Amino acid sequence: MPVKGGGKGKQAPVGGGAASISKRGRPSRVSVAPGRVPFIRDDDDMTETGDGQDDWMQPKTLVKPDDQLELSEQELKEEFTRILTANNPHAPQNIVRFSFKERSYKQTSSVDQLAIHFALDGNMLHKDSDEARRQLQKLGLGEAVSEHTISEMGEEKKEDDEEGKYEIIKSPVPTPEEEGEKREDDTTTPAPAKGTQKLTNQFNYSERASQTYNNPYRERGTATEPPPRATFSSNATQWEIYDAYCEDLERQEKSKEKKQAMLKKDEEKSKKKLTAVETQGDDISRISRAAKIMERMVNQNTYDDIAQDFKYWEDVSDDFREQEGTLLPLWKFSYEKAKRLAITALCWNPRYKDLFAVGHGSYDFMKQTQGMLCFYTMKNPSFPEYIFPVDSGIMCLDMHPEHPYLAAVGFYDGSVGVFNVVEKNIKPLYRSTAKTGKHTDPVWQVAWQKDDLDNNLNFFSVSSDGRVVSWTLVKNELIYTDIITLKLDGTPDEGPDGTQIVTLGCGTCFDFHKQTDYLFLVGTEEGKIHKCSKAYSSQFLDTYDAHHMAVYKVQWNNFHPKIFISCSADWSVKIWDSMYTKGPMFTFDLGSSVGDVAWAPYSSTVFAAVTADGKVFVYDLNVNKYEPICEQAVVQKKKTKLTHIAFNPSQPTIIVGDDRGHITSLKLSPNLRKMPKEKKGMETQKGPEVEIAKMDKLLALVREPPQNK
């Protein structure tokens, strides 16, 4: 059977090959050597006799591109594995969603790996649907094709497909006979196609389809049990409501006691654990008392000369000076961790005369740090007896006169607290909070008062927020009561809503009268001193225009009931008569800001003051009404400021604190503590009456004579 499309004397295209029909009707392949073009004759039946063997027997040449790499055999044999997965590399791997079941965020394990490259919405309709029938009727195609015609079309299509398998590939160059037949076919009208024949690729064609796996749907359902119901009815009367409230109150108190008991148990457990650790790790805790006694003995041997001076030294040069005296420096107390904190409070213990408390804080309000409460004894100047670190700076403190183990403390953050030295608990027993009415500004002074009618301990505090507050220790909490608010003179300011806003003064210090319990003095930052009463909370009894700057200290005389002293930042110390408001009895200019002043416990006319230039001034009005009988610098560095001073209640010593965390103890020379001389044959009169008479004698020289009407 000749090949269709083969012309006479024609050459086959370059790179192609002549085809022959095999027994099964498929064309056979003929290989042609590159570069040679076979010539096909008209009478050639495409059979070879052996002459053309050289054409396909010749070896094939391998053509390489110029930029191909030269690889060795080992490199050619090396395999590179590439694994293709169906995972989307751009899909996120750490998607977190909220799980309502577990009430937390969980990472999702299943991530959608499907990536859609092309999507097109179709508009096909099923032929049997109502919408398809309506469209066919509208287009005039009539009813849908019957199943019989569809089956016939399918059979014809199969036959055509089988015939098409054995068709021969036609040559692109037609013969003259075919051209003539083609022209005749074009003139005739085309016959209608029996069915649409699918055009397929004549080479290697295959149809494949796949479908992705759809996750199965799961349904879960739960049924909750209905809550139990009960019918309740009763009558409510006044006494039943009262009883219910009483029971609720008792229940709340019991719950508080249980909480406190639990806290105590936890503290005891922690203490036991700490003691166990200490006993295991440090054997000296078993002999702590003996070690403390040994430490004191060693210190007494170390500072033996100072102890001898404290007990026996008297300045002989005072016999040659009529009025002036000196101060002998004794021990110097300091704690390594509190050196950068200023001394903000000093107070001697009322029972143990060698023990005193020190408050550490900061007067630099831009550099507020933690505070510390330390207790020192003159028997051991090298280390504090008790140490209580606190989170806020301590601004003031006071020891209870009857319970020497209780210390009331005022903090910079506006709160007050009570420490118990016996229990050795680092945290305070009581401390006020915002809920229990703490101050909004630093607390500048605290003072214990006599127990109330229920025998509850109480103390007072004053702050720069303008409030004087009484604090009562009831069970395990502090109960506050506002005693007085320091209102400034003048018309109140009007607020934005038309309300009148009363401006309050800033309280800096106060002191209670020694004999009259309800009477007390309050010093303010505006330089005024108010005489107040516990019974009147809305007005002052008297107001003294005392100083031009803030009042740092105000204190009643220890003997005379009408005399008090004040000091201020305006460099002055003034002595006042509470019955005379026009002006002070005495005024002394110390040449620098006066940080603190204190009356001597042994004389009504002796007082001492400290200044910011590091000097201590001691005055005795009975000796000299104009000049100090002792002016001495007690600090080594010039920039060191003295902040507080306190007289020992029984010994002739004073302690002075500075802004670098050091406390210096000083002994008064005999001229600074002159007692009335004993006359032969006469008993010397001693007692408060003598001191009051001595002060009255001085005041008589200063007071203005009464004017006759």
C-alpha positions as semicolon CSV with decimal commas, in nm:
position;residue;x (nm);y (nm);z (nm)
1;M;0,000;0,000;0,000
2;P;0,167;0,324;-0,111
3;V;0,211;0,617;0,124
4;K;-0,038;0,894;0,073
5;G;0,100;1,229;-0,024
6;G;0,429;1,100;-0,177
7;G;0,507;1,291;-0,502
8;K;0,735;1,184;-0,787
9;G;1,093;1,301;-0,770
10;K;1,024;1,481;-0,446
11;Q;1,262;1,486;-0,149
12;A;1,146;1,428;0,203
13;P;1,197;1,715;0,444
14;V;1,531;1,737;0,622
15;G;1,544;1,562;0,956
16;G;1,235;1,353;0,875
17;G;1,207;0,994;0,766
18;A;1,000;0,791;0,516
19;A;0,734;0,569;0,671
20;S;0,621;0,221;0,562
21;I;0,301;0,045;0,659
22;S;0,337;-0,256;0,886
23;K;0,111;-0,558;0,887
24;R;-0,111;-0,402;1,152
25;G;-0,155;-0,084;0,943
26;R;0,086;0,132;1,146
27;P;0,369;0,321;0,973
28;S;0,718;0,184;1,036
29;R;1,001;0,419;1,127
30;V;1,309;0,463;0,905
31;S;1,619;0,619;1,059
32;V;1,812;0,862;0,845
33;A;2,172;0,956;0,910
34;P;2,219;1,318;0,989
35;G;2,333;1,535;0,701
36;R;2,206;1,298;0,424
37;V;1,878;1,333;0,239
38;P;1,725;1,013;0,099
39;F;1,599;1,021;-0,262
40;I;1,264;0,852;-0,328
41;R;1,197;0,716;-0,674
42;D;0,856;0,675;-0,839
43;D;0,883;0,297;-0,869
44;D;1,045;0,257;-0,530
45;D;0,833;0,039;-0,304
46;M;1,031;0,149;0,004
47;T;1,209;-0,188;0,038
48;E;1,582;-0,205;0,094
49;T;1,809;-0,466;-0,065
50;G;2,110;-0,407;0,150
51;D;2,279;-0,117;-0,028
52;G;2,156;0,138;0,224
53;Q;2,294;-0,037;0,528
54;D;2,583;0,207;0,546
55;D;2,342;0,492;0,615
56;W;2,208;0,360;0,946
57;M;2,521;0,164;1,033
58;Q;2,728;0,482;1,058
59;P;2,796;0,595;1,415
60;K;2,602;0,891;1,554
61;T;2,793;1,199;1,661
62;L;2,712;1,366;1,996
63;V;2,674;1,742;1,973
64;K;2,746;1,930;2,301
65;P;2,675;2,293;2,372
66;D;2,970;2,521;2,436
67;D;2,876;2,610;2,794
68;Q;2,819;2,248;2,912
69;L;3,015;2,146;3,221
70;E;3,280;1,877;3,200
71;L;3,186;1,621;3,468
72;S;3,375;1,312;3,577
73;E;3,221;0,966;3,593
74;Q;3,176;0,986;3,971
75;E;2,999;1,316;3,936
76;L;2,780;1,175;3,659
77;K;2,689;0,874;3,870
78;E;2,601;1,090;4,170
79;E;2,228;1,108;4,225
80;F;2,038;1,411;4,345
81;T;1,703;1,329;4,496
82;R;1,422;1,581;4,468
83;I;1,107;1,502;4,661
84;L;0,794;1,675;4,545
85;T;0,524;1,707;4,805
86;A;0,173;1,838;4,794
87;N;0,237;2,081;5,080
88;N;0,204;2,450;5,017
89;P;0,535;2,616;5,114
90;H;0,357;2,947;5,170
91;A;0,099;2,802;5,408
92;P;0,149;2,921;5,770
93;Q;0,259;2,653;6,018
94;N;0,184;2,826;6,348
95;I;-0,181;2,924;6,337
96;V;-0,320;2,967;6,692
97;R;-0,690;2,972;6,767
98;F;-0,879;3,009;7,094
99;S;-1,020;2,686;7,233
100;F;-1,342;2,752;7,420
101;K;-1,330;2,402;7,562
102;E;-0,992;2,441;7,731
103;R;-1,019;2,822;7,767
104;S;-0,678;2,884;7,618
105;Y;-0,505;2,939;7,283
106;K;-0,407;2,619;7,101
107;Q;-0,202;2,566;6,786
108;T;-0,400;2,406;6,501
109;S;-0,245;2,084;6,367
110;S;-0,431;2,075;6,032
111;V;-0,331;2,348;5,786
112;D;-0,505;2,395;5,451
113;Q;-0,247;2,308;5,180
114;L;-0,478;2,378;4,882
115;A;-0,352;2,652;4,649
116;I;-0,600;2,769;4,384
117;H;-0,429;2,893;4,068
118;F;-0,739;2,941;3,853
119;A;-1,108;2,948;3,934
120;L;-1,400;3,007;3,701
121;D;-1,765;3,000;3,799
122;G;-1,969;2,783;3,563
123;N;-2,325;2,836;3,443
124;M;-2,429;2,483;3,350
125;L;-2,776;2,349;3,418
126;H;-2,902;1,993;3,435
127;K;-3,100;1,901;3,122
128;D;-3,388;1,751;3,322
129;S;-3,429;2,051;3,548
130;D;-3,722;2,289;3,509
131;E;-3,492;2,583;3,436
132;A;-3,325;2,390;3,148
133;R;-3,663;2,301;2,993
134;R;-3,777;2,661;3,011
135;Q;-3,461;2,782;2,837
136;L;-3,492;2,515;2,561
137;Q;-3,854;2,612;2,497
138;K;-3,756;2,978;2,488
139;L;-3,481;2,909;2,229
140;G;-3,721;2,696;2,018
141;L;-3,523;2,373;2,039
142;G;-3,819;2,182;2,158
143;E;-3,795;1,903;2,402
144;A;-3,468;1,753;2,509
145;V;-3,311;1,476;2,298
146;S;-3,442;1,133;2,384
147;E;-3,232;0,865;2,540
148;H;-3,257;0,650;2,225
149;T;-3,101;0,910;2,002
150;I;-2,831;0,966;2,264
151;S;-2,748;0,595;2,266
152;E;-2,730;0,585;1,882
153;M;-2,499;0,883;1,878
154;G;-2,279;0,714;2,131
155;E;-2,250;0,394;1,917
156;E;-2,163;0,589;1,604
157;K;-1,902;0,777;1,795
158;K;-1,740;0,452;1,910
159;E;-1,724;0,324;1,549
160;D;-1,563;0,644;1,429
161;D;-1,308;0,620;1,706
162;E;-1,217;0,263;1,606
163;E;-1,178;0,362;1,241
164;G;-0,967;0,659;1,336
165;K;-0,717;0,431;1,504
166;Y;-0,607;0,285;1,165
167;E;-0,592;0,610;0,969
168;I;-0,262;0,694;0,801
169;I;-0,092;1,022;0,866
170;K;-0,127;1,231;0,554
171;S;0,161;1,416;0,406
172;P;0,137;1,792;0,416
173;V;0,197;1,807;0,033
174;P;-0,122;1,696;-0,155
175;T;-0,123;1,511;-0,494
176;P;-0,297;1,650;-0,806
177;E;-0,564;1,383;-0,784
178;E;-0,641;1,477;-0,427
179;E;-0,658;1,840;-0,520
180;G;-0,913;1,767;-0,787
181;E;-1,123;1,558;-0,549
182;K;-1,103;1,833;-0,294
183;R;-1,234;2,091;-0,538
184;E;-1,527;1,866;-0,626
185;D;-1,608;1,817;-0,258
186;D;-1,602;2,191;-0,201
187;T;-1,862;2,250;-0,474
188;T;-2,099;1,998;-0,318
189;T;-2,297;2,093;-0,008
190;P;-2,160;1,953;0,322
191;A;-2,356;1,671;0,480
192;P;-2,483;1,730;0,831
193;A;-2,271;1,572;1,107
194;K;-2,427;1,277;1,279
195;G;-2,265;1,371;1,616
196;T;-1,994;1,580;1,768
197;Q;-1,667;1,387;1,738
198;K;-1,405;1,455;2,002
199;L;-1,068;1,563;1,858
200;T;-0,786;1,391;2,034
201;N;-0,413;1,400;2,006
202;Q;-0,281;1,142;1,755
203;F;0,031;1,069;1,959
204;N;0,022;0,970;2,325
205;Y;-0,304;1,094;2,476
206;S;-0,456;0,997;2,805
207;E;-0,723;1,145;3,031
208;R;-0,676;1,146;3,406
209;A;-0,886;1,287;3,682
210;S;-0,834;1,306;4,056
211;Q;-1,036;1,430;4,345
212;T;-0,904;1,570;4,672
213;Y;-0,993;1,407;4,999
214;N;-1,277;1,576;5,182
215;N;-1,265;1,565;5,560
216;P;-1,566;1,385;5,706
217;Y;-1,809;1,598;5,900
218;R;-1,863;1,524;6,266
219;E;-2,144;1,637;6,486
220;R;-2,142;1,651;6,862
221;G;-2,431;1,722;7,084
222;T;-2,467;1,750;7,460
223;A;-2,764;1,790;7,683
224;T;-2,730;1,972;8,015
225;E;-2,922;1,875;8,319
226;P;-3,170;2,138;8,435
227;P;-3,070;2,306;8,763
228;P;-3,260;2,195;9,070
229;R;-3,547;2,411;9,176
230;A;-3,694;2,469;9,516
231;T;-3,978;2,686;9,636
232;F;-3,900;2,904;9,937
233;S;-4,117;3,147;10,122
234;S;-4,095;3,321;10,458
235;N;-4,190;3,640;10,634
236;A;-3,929;3,914;10,695
237;T;-3,950;4,125;11,009
238;Q;-3,720;4,385;11,157
239;W;-3,569;4,155;11,421
240;E;-3,513;3,877;11,166
241;I;-3,330;4,124;10,939
242;Y;-3,127;4,243;11,238
243;D;-3,039;3,886;11,336
244;A;-2,939;3,809;10,978
245;Y;-2,706;4,109;10,970
246;C;-2,555;4,010;11,306
247;E;-2,494;3,654;11,182
248;D;-2,332;3,789;10,864
249;L;-2,107;4,018;11,071
250;E;-2,001;3,729;11,295
251;R;-1,933;3,518;10,987
252;Q;-1,713;3,792;10,838
253;E;-1,518;3,831;11,164
254;K;-1,466;3,455;11,187
255;S;-1,342;3,446;10,827
256;K;-1,098;3,730;10,905
257;E;-0,972;3,546;11,213
258;K;-0,929;3,226;11,010
259;K;-0,729;3,415;10,746
260;Q;-0,512;3,572;11,012
261;A;-0,461;3,236;11,180
262;M;-0,361;3,088;10,844
263;L;-0,118;3,374;10,786
264;K;0,032;3,322;11,133
265;K;0,069;2,951;11,067
266;D;0,240;3,022;10,737
267;E;0,473;3,270;10,908
268;E;0,550;3,018;11,182
269;K;0,622;2,753;10,919
270;S;0,850;2,991;10,732
271;K;1,022;3,083;11,060
272;K;1,069;2,715;11,143
273;K;1,213;2,654;10,798
274;L;1,446;2,951;10,833
275;T;1,555;2,842;11,179
276;A;1,610;2,489;11,051
277;V;1,822;2,622;10,767
278;E;2,011;2,847;11,003
279;T;2,075;2,566;11,250
280;Q;2,192;2,342;10,973
281;G;2,404;2,603;10,797
282;D;2,525;2,825;11,080
283;D;2,604;2,686;11,423
284;I;2,649;3,032;11,575
285;S;2,268;3,078;11,591
286;R;2,261;2,823;11,877
287;I;2,487;3,043;12,085
288;S;2,357;3,381;11,960
289;R;2,302;3,521;12,310
290;A;2,647;3,421;12,426
291;A;2,798;3,554;12,103
292;K;2,621;3,888;12,153
293;I;2,760;3,917;12,507
294;M;3,108;3,835;12,379
295;E;3,072;4,094;12,104
296;R;2,983;4,361;12,360
297;M;3,279;4,267;12,576
298;V;3,513;4,288;12,276
299;N;3,369;4,629;12,183
300;Q;3,410;4,756;12,537
301;N;3,775;4,655;12,525
302;T;3,815;4,811;12,180
303;Y;3,647;5,139;12,278
304;D;3,767;5,137;12,638
305;D;3,900;5,493;12,625
306;I;3,564;5,621;12,495
307;A;3,377;5,429;12,766
308;Q;3,605;5,580;13,032
309;D;3,540;5,930;12,895
310;F;3,168;5,865;12,890
311;K;3,168;5,762;13,254
312;Y;3,428;5,978;13,421
313;W;3,552;6,258;13,198
314;E;3,477;6,615;13,299
315;D;3,625;6,909;13,111
316;V;3,857;7,081;13,361
317;S;3,882;7,389;13,141
318;D;3,522;7,478;13,233
319;D;3,651;7,600;13,567
320;F;3,843;7,872;13,385
321;R;3,548;7,963;13,161
322;E;3,253;8,126;13,328
323;Q;2,988;8,058;13,065
324;E;3,112;7,863;12,767
325;G;3,118;7,483;12,743
326;T;3,228;7,214;12,502
327;L;3,102;6,890;12,350
328;L;3,318;6,578;12,366
329;P;3,265;6,337;12,074
330;L;3,210;5,980;12,191
331;W;3,094;5,689;11,974
332;K;2,999;5,717;11,613
333;F;2,723;5,484;11,494
334;S;2,667;5,377;11,133
335;Y;2,542;5,083;10,929
336;E;2,707;4,990;10,601
337;K;2,379;4,939;10,409
338;A;2,232;5,268;10,536
339;K;2,526;5,503;10,472
340;R;2,364;5,664;10,170
341;L;2,039;5,730;10,358
342;A;1,989;6,042;10,566
343;I;1,897;6,033;10,935
344;T;1,532;6,139;10,936
345;A;1,434;6,054;11,295
346;L;1,597;5,994;11,637
347;C;1,426;5,869;11,951
348;W;1,557;5,734;12,284
349;N;1,392;5,433;12,440
350;P;1,198;5,543;12,752
351;R;1,292;5,233;12,958
352;Y;1,637;5,128;12,832
353;K;1,842;5,447;12,853
354;D;2,128;5,318;12,636
355;L;1,901;5,212;12,346
356;F;1,780;5,451;12,075
357;A;1,597;5,414;11,744
358;V;1,708;5,566;11,415
359;G;1,497;5,623;11,104
360;H;1,669;5,625;10,764
361;G;1,517;5,794;10,459
362;S;1,582;6,074;10,216
363;Y;1,494;6,443;10,214
364;D;1,581;6,465;9,846
365;F;1,236;6,407;9,700
366;M;1,374;6,347;9,349
367;K;1,584;6,053;9,473
368;Q;1,356;5,845;9,692
369;T;1,480;5,496;9,775
370;Q;1,409;5,230;10,033
371;G;1,423;5,308;10,404
372;M;1,548;5,137;10,717
373;L;1,468;5,129;11,089
374;C;1,768;5,053;11,312
375;F;1,810;5,021;11,689
376;Y;2,151;5,099;11,838
377;T;2,288;5,065;12,189
378;M;2,584;5,245;12,339
379;K;2,711;4,908;12,460
380;N;2,777;4,796;12,101
381;P;2,856;5,087;11,864
382;S;2,987;4,863;11,585
383;F;2,657;4,710;11,468
384;P;2,282;4,772;11,519
385;E;2,087;4,557;11,762
386;Y;1,780;4,533;11,537
387;I;1,737;4,610;11,167
388;F;1,405;4,650;10,983
389;P;1,433;4,725;10,609
390;V;1,122;4,887;10,457
391;D;1,013;4,961;10,101
392;S;0,959;5,335;10,158
393;G;1,172;5,597;10,328
394;I;1,107;5,656;10,701
395;M;1,037;6,022;10,783
396;C;0,957;6,004;11,158
397;L;0,924;5,762;11,452
398;D;0,824;5,751;11,817
399;M;0,872;5,490;12,093
400;H;0,580;5,406;12,320
401;P;0,639;5,539;12,676
402;E;0,486;5,233;12,848
403;H;0,554;4,960;12,591
404;P;0,919;5,018;12,492
405;Y;0,909;4,743;12,229
406;L;0,652;4,927;12,011
407;A;0,769;5,186;11,759
408;A;0,530;5,399;11,551
409;V;0,674;5,498;11,214
410;G;0,567;5,742;10,942
411;F;0,668;5,674;10,581
412;Y;0,732;5,890;10,277
413;D;0,445;5,728;10,081
414;G;0,190;5,858;10,335
415;S;0,137;5,538;10,532
416;V;0,202;5,476;10,901
417;G;0,309;5,152;11,067
418;V;0,384;4,993;11,402
419;F;0,687;4,767;11,457
420;N;0,731;4,516;11,739
421;V;1,095;4,467;11,831
422;V;1,033;4,165;12,052
423;E;0,885;3,949;11,776
424;K;1,173;4,032;11,543
425;N;0,940;4,030;11,246
426;I;1,083;4,225;10,954
427;K;0,739;4,345;10,842
428;P;0,538;4,589;11,057
429;L;0,255;4,453;11,271
430;Y;0,023;4,728;11,151
431;R;0,039;4,940;10,840
432;S;-0,216;5,175;10,688
433;T;-0,321;5,149;10,325
434;A;-0,526;5,354;10,082
435;K;-0,838;5,169;10,199
436;T;-0,768;5,242;10,564
437;G;-0,721;5,617;10,517
438;K;-0,347;5,668;10,476
439;H;-0,209;6,014;10,403
440;T;-0,158;6,129;10,046
441;D;0,170;6,310;10,128
442;P;0,472;6,221;10,344
443;V;0,410;6,180;10,718
444;W;0,632;6,429;10,899
445;Q;0,572;6,334;11,264
446;V;0,403;6,068;11,476
447;A;0,345;6,066;11,853
448;W;0,196;5,810;12,092
449;Q;-0,092;5,918;12,313
450;K;-0,266;5,775;12,618
451;D;-0,491;5,474;12,564
452;D;-0,852;5,547;12,477
453;L;-1,156;5,452;12,689
454;D;-1,146;5,095;12,557
455;N;-0,777;5,064;12,654
456;N;-0,672;5,052;12,289
457;L;-0,332;5,188;12,192
458;N;-0,342;5,497;11,971
459;F;-0,105;5,749;11,816
460;F;-0,135;6,067;11,608
461;S;0,025;6,166;11,278
462;V;0,058;6,487;11,077
463;S;0,125;6,514;10,705
464;S;0,167;6,779;10,439
465;D;-0,176;6,685;10,300
466;G;-0,325;6,904;10,575
467;R;-0,464;6,627;10,799
468;V;-0,397;6,542;11,163
469;V;-0,512;6,183;11,209
470;S;-0,559;5,961;11,512
471;W;-0,478;5,591;11,463
472;T;-0,621;5,327;11,698
473;L;-0,484;4,972;11,718
474;V;-0,790;4,746;11,722
475;K;-0,719;4,373;11,698
476;N;-0,520;4,339;11,376
477;E;-0,602;4,661;11,194
478;L;-0,556;5,036;11,219
479;I;-0,869;5,252;11,251
480;Y;-0,822;5,616;11,164
481;T;-1,007;5,930;11,277
482;D;-0,944;6,275;11,130
483;I;-0,883;6,514;11,420
484;I;-0,844;6,841;11,228
485;T;-0,774;6,970;10,878
486;L;-0,536;7,265;10,844
487;K;-0,734;7,520;10,643
488;L;-0,567;7,835;10,516
489;D;-0,710;8,176;10,589
490;G;-0,892;8,357;10,310
491;T;-1,188;8,302;10,082
492;P;-1,212;7,955;9,928
493;D;-1,146;7,920;9,556
494;E;-1,426;7,839;9,315
495;G;-1,402;7,519;9,116
496;P;-1,510;7,464;8,754
497;D;-1,858;7,353;8,867
498;G;-1,903;7,651;9,094
499;T;-1,814;7,451;9,406
500;Q;-1,597;7,614;9,669
501;I;-1,258;7,448;9,712
502;V;-1,090;7,506;10,048
503;T;-0,712;7,524;10,029
504;L;-0,535;7,326;10,298
505;G;-0,208;7,400;10,471
506;C;0,084;7,159;10,485
507;G;0,152;7,025;10,832
508;T;0,520;6,960;10,906
509;C;0,537;6,900;11,284
510;F;0,326;6,889;11,599
511;D;0,359;6,835;11,975
512;F;0,110;6,753;12,251
513;H;0,097;6,932;12,583
514;K;0,263;6,753;12,873
515;Q;-0,018;6,820;13,127
516;T;-0,324;6,903;12,913
517;D;-0,399;6,600;12,696
518;Y;-0,635;6,764;12,449
519;L;-0,405;7,059;12,366
520;F;-0,147;7,038;12,087
521;L;0,053;7,261;11,851
522;V;0,088;7,217;11,475
523;G;0,361;7,376;11,262
524;T;0,298;7,432;10,890
525;E;0,500;7,477;10,576
526;E;0,363;7,830;10,544
527;G;0,548;7,931;10,864
528;K;0,246;7,941;11,096
529;I;0,187;7,758;11,422
530;H;-0,168;7,662;11,519
531;K;-0,278;7,584;11,872
532;C;-0,548;7,318;11,841
533;S;-0,770;7,102;12,057
534;K;-0,885;6,745;12,007
535;A;-1,240;6,854;12,089
536;Y;-1,263;7,112;11,808
537;S;-1,203;6,979;11,459
538;S;-1,322;7,280;11,259
539;Q;-1,123;7,573;11,402
540;F;-0,797;7,667;11,573
541;L;-0,771;7,800;11,927
542;D;-0,489;8,038;11,831
543;T;-0,260;8,103;11,534
544;Y;0,095;8,236;11,557
545;D;0,268;8,399;11,260
546;A;0,592;8,233;11,361
547;H;0,832;8,210;11,067
548;H;0,879;8,316;10,708
549;M;0,956;7,963;10,589
550;A;0,859;7,608;10,681
551;V;0,851;7,518;11,051
552;Y;1,068;7,210;11,110
553;K;1,007;7,154;11,482
554;V;0,774;7,272;11,756
555;Q;0,800;7,142;12,114
556;W;0,648;7,226;12,452
557;N;0,882;7,296;12,742
558;N;0,936;6,995;12,970
559;F;0,865;7,201;13,283
560;H;0,678;7,523;13,203
561;P;0,322;7,460;13,078
562;K;0,296;7,780;12,871
563;I;0,631;7,789;12,691
564;F;0,717;7,621;12,362
565;I;1,001;7,649;12,113
566;S;1,010;7,640;11,730
567;C;1,275;7,629;11,458
568;S;1,253;7,692;11,086
569;A;1,439;7,699;10,758
570;D;1,460;8,080;10,791
571;W;1,769;8,032;11,019
572;S;1,583;8,123;11,336
573;V;1,487;7,960;11,668
574;K;1,204;8,125;11,863
575;I;1,064;8,075;12,211
576;W;0,693;8,150;12,257
577;D;0,444;8,210;12,534
578;S;0,120;8,033;12,442
579;M;-0,084;8,312;12,608
580;Y;0,089;8,583;12,406
581;T;0,026;8,563;12,028
582;K;0,170;8,898;11,918
583;G;0,530;8,782;11,900
584;P;0,797;8,549;12,040
585;M;0,964;8,592;12,378
586;F;1,312;8,514;12,242
587;T;1,452;8,498;11,888
588;F;1,791;8,357;11,791
589;D;1,952;8,374;11,448
590;L;2,183;8,076;11,386
591;G;2,307;8,176;11,042
592;S;2,187;7,864;10,861
593;S;1,878;7,650;10,816
594;V;1,785;7,493;11,153
595;G;1,696;7,125;11,110
596;D;1,594;7,039;11,466
597;V;1,571;7,179;11,819
598;A;1,520;7,005;12,154
599;W;1,467;7,107;12,518
600;A;1,706;6,960;12,775
601;P;1,541;6,713;13,016
602;Y;1,724;6,852;13,321
603;S;1,660;7,228;13,286
604;S;1,377;7,451;13,165
605;T;1,618;7,708;13,018
606;V;1,858;7,483;12,823
607;F;1,796;7,379;12,462
608;A;2,012;7,264;12,171
609;A;1,976;7,301;11,794
610;V;2,149;7,169;11,481
611;T;2,199;7,353;11,151
612;A;2,264;7,267;10,789
613;D;2,627;7,386;10,809
614;G;2,717;7,100;11,048
615;K;2,713;7,289;11,379
616;V;2,554;7,218;11,718
617;F;2,431;7,515;11,925
618;V;2,359;7,487;12,299
619;Y;2,179;7,772;12,477
620;D;2,115;7,833;12,846
621;L;1,883;8,131;12,892
622;N;1,962;8,145;13,261
623;V;2,328;8,207;13,176
624;N;2,311;8,406;12,851
625;K;1,992;8,528;12,686
626;Y;2,162;8,644;12,366
627;E;2,449;8,413;12,268
628;P;2,496;8,037;12,272
629;I;2,715;7,895;12,546
630;C;2,844;7,633;12,296
631;E;2,882;7,647;11,920
632;Q;3,072;7,349;11,781
633;A;3,106;7,177;11,442
634;V;3,078;6,802;11,480
635;V;3,111;6,682;11,117
636;Q;3,431;6,633;10,921
637;K;3,307;6,731;10,574
638;K;3,180;7,081;10,506
639;K;2,883;6,977;10,290
640;T;2,743;6,741;10,553
641;K;2,415;6,865;10,700
642;L;2,293;6,789;11,050
643;T;1,929;6,683;11,051
644;H;1,822;6,579;11,403
645;I;1,923;6,598;11,768
646;A;1,801;6,421;12,084
647;F;1,892;6,448;12,454
648;N;1,946;6,133;12,655
649;P;1,676;6,126;12,926
650;S;1,918;6,037;13,210
651;Q;2,281;6,073;13,092
652;P;2,451;6,405;13,000
653;T;2,481;6,308;12,636
654;I;2,318;6,399;12,310
655;I;2,304;6,220;11,975
656;V;2,319;6,403;11,643
657;G;2,229;6,263;11,298
658;D;2,342;6,387;10,956
659;D;2,239;6,337;10,594
660;R;2,509;6,074;10,529
661;G;2,372;5,807;10,763
662;H;2,603;5,872;11,063
663;I;2,498;5,924;11,427
664;T;2,744;6,096;11,657
665;S;2,715;6,084;12,037
666;L;2,845;6,386;12,232
667;K;2,897;6,447;12,601
668;L;2,805;6,781;12,756
669;S;3,071;6,957;12,957
670;P;2,983;7,074;13,314
671;N;2,914;7,434;13,203
672;L;2,641;7,308;12,965
673;R;2,452;7,130;13,243
674;K;2,491;7,364;13,538
675;M;2,279;7,274;13,836
676;P;2,200;7,513;14,125
677;K;2,494;7,535;14,363
678;E;2,456;7,389;14,709
679;K;2,493;7,645;14,988
680;K;2,626;7,554;15,328
681;G;2,353;7,498;15,584
682;M;2,074;7,520;15,326
683;E;1,912;7,248;15,121
684;T;1,901;7,311;14,749
685;Q;1,553;7,316;14,609
686;K;1,496;7,080;14,319
687;G;1,193;6,995;14,115
688;P;0,967;7,137;13,844
689;E;0,859;7,429;14,063
690;V;1,214;7,559;14,070
691;E;1,246;7,527;13,693
692;I;0,913;7,701;13,635
693;A;1,016;7,986;13,867
694;K;1,348;8,016;13,684
695;M;1,170;8,048;13,349
696;D;0,913;8,294;13,486
697;K;1,193;8,511;13,615
698;L;1,335;8,532;13,262
699;L;0,996;8,596;13,103
700;A;0,929;8,882;13,344
701;L;1,226;9,063;13,196
702;V;1,096;9,020;12,843
703;R;0,719;9,060;12,875
704;E;0,564;9,399;12,819
705;P;0,426;9,560;13,134
706;P;0,044;9,559;13,158
707;Q;-0,114;9,888;13,054
708;N;-0,343;10,056;13,307
709;K;-0,684;10,136;13,170
